[in-house]
mmCIF file of C-alpha atoms in Angstrom:
data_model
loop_
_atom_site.group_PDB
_atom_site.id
_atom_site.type_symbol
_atom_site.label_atom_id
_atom_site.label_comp_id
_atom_site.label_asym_id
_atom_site.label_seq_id
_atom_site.Cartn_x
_atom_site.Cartn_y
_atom_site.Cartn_z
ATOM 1 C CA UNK A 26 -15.008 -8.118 5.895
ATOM 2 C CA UNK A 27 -13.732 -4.769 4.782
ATOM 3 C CA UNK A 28 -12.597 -4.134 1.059
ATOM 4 C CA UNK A 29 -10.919 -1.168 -0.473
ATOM 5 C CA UNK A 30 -10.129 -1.269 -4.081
ATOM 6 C CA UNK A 31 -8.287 0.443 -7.059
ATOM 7 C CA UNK A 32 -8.059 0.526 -10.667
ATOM 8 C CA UNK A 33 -4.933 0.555 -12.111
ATOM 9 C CA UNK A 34 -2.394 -0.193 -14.832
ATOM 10 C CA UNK A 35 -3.380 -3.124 -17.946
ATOM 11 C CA UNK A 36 -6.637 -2.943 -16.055
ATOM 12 C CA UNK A 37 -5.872 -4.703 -12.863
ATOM 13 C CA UNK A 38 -7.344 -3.996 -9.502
ATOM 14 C CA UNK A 39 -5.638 -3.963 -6.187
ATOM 15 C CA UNK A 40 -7.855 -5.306 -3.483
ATOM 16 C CA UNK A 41 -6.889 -4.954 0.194
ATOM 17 C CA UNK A 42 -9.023 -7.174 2.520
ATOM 18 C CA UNK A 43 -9.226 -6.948 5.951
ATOM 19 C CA UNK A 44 -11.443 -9.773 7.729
ATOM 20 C CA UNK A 45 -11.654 -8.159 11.043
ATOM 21 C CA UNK A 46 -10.528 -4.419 13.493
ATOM 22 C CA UNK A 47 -6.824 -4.892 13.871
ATOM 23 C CA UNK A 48 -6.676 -7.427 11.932
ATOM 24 C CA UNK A 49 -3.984 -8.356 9.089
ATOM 25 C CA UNK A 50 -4.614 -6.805 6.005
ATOM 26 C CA UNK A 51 -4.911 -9.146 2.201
ATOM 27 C CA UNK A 52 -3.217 -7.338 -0.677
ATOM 28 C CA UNK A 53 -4.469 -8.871 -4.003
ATOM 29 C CA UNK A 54 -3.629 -8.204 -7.788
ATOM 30 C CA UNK A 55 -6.509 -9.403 -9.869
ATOM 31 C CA UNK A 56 -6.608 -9.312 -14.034
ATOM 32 C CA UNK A 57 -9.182 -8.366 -15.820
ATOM 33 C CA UNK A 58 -10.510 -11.642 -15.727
ATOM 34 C CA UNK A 59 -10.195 -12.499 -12.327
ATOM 35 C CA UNK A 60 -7.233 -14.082 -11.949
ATOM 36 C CA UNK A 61 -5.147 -13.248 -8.680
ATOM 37 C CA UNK A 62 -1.175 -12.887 -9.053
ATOM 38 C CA UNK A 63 0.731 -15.481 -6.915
ATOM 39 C CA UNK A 64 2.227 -13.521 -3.997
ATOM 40 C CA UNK A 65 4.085 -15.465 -1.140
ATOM 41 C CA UNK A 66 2.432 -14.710 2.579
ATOM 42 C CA UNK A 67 5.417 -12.726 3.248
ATOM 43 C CA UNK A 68 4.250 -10.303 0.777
ATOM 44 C CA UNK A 69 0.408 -11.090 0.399
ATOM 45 C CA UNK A 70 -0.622 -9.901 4.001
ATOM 46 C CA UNK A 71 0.651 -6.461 5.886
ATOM 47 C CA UNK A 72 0.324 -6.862 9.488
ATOM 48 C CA UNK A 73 -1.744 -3.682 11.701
ATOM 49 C CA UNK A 74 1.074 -2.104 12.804
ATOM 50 C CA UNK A 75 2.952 -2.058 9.393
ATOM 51 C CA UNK A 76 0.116 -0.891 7.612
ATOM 52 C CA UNK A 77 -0.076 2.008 10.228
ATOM 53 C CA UNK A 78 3.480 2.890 9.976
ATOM 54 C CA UNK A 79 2.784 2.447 6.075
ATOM 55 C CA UNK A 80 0.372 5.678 6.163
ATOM 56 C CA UNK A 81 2.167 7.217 8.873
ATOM 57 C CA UNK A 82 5.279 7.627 6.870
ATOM 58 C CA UNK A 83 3.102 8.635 3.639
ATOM 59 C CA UNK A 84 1.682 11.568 5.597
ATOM 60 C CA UNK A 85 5.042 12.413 6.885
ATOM 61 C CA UNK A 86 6.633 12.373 3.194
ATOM 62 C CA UNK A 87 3.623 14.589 2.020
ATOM 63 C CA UNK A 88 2.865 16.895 5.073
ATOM 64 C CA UNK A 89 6.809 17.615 4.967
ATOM 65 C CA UNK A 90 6.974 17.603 0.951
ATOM 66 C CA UNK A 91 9.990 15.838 1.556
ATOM 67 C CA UNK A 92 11.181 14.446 -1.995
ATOM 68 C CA UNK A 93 10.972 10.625 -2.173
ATOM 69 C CA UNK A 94 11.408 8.874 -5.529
ATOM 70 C CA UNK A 95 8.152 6.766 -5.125
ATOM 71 C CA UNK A 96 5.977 8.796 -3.031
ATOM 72 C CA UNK A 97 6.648 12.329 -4.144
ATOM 73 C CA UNK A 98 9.847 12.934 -6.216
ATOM 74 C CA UNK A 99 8.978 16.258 -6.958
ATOM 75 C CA UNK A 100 9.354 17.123 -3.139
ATOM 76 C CA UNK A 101 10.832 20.193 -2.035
ATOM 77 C CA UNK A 102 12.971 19.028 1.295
ATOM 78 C CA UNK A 103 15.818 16.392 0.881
ATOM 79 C CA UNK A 104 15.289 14.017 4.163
ATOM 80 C CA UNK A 105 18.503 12.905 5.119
ATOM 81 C CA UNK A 106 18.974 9.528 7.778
#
């Protein structure tokens, strides 16, 4: 089992959990004292190729500085669809 995790706001930590290669990815929310926030499976696992696409577009957004209001609104480039 693989486990990256962050600190962040009202001291929570994000956990993402992956049990195996290529496998679907866990996102929990855990308090301070260990409680997890409810998410539906819809929401609770990211599947291999989303999560790819996930960082793919990140880097794309960043390598471009293309401005984004949640990844970097301070970016440069308008993208237009």
């Amino acid at each position: 089992m693989n486990i990256i995790s962050f600190s962040f706001n009202n001291q929570q930590t994000l956990k993402l959990i992956q049990r195996r290669h290529d496998g679907a990815t866990l996102i929990i929310v855990e308090d301070a004292d260990g409680s997890h926030e409810p998410l539906n499976d819809n929401e609770a696992f990211i599947s291999p190729s989303d999560f790819a696409m996930l960082i793919n577009y990140f880097r794309y957004i960043k390598s471009h500085d293309c401005r984004h209001n949640f990844i970097n609104p301070n970016g440069a480039n308008i993208e237009t669809d």
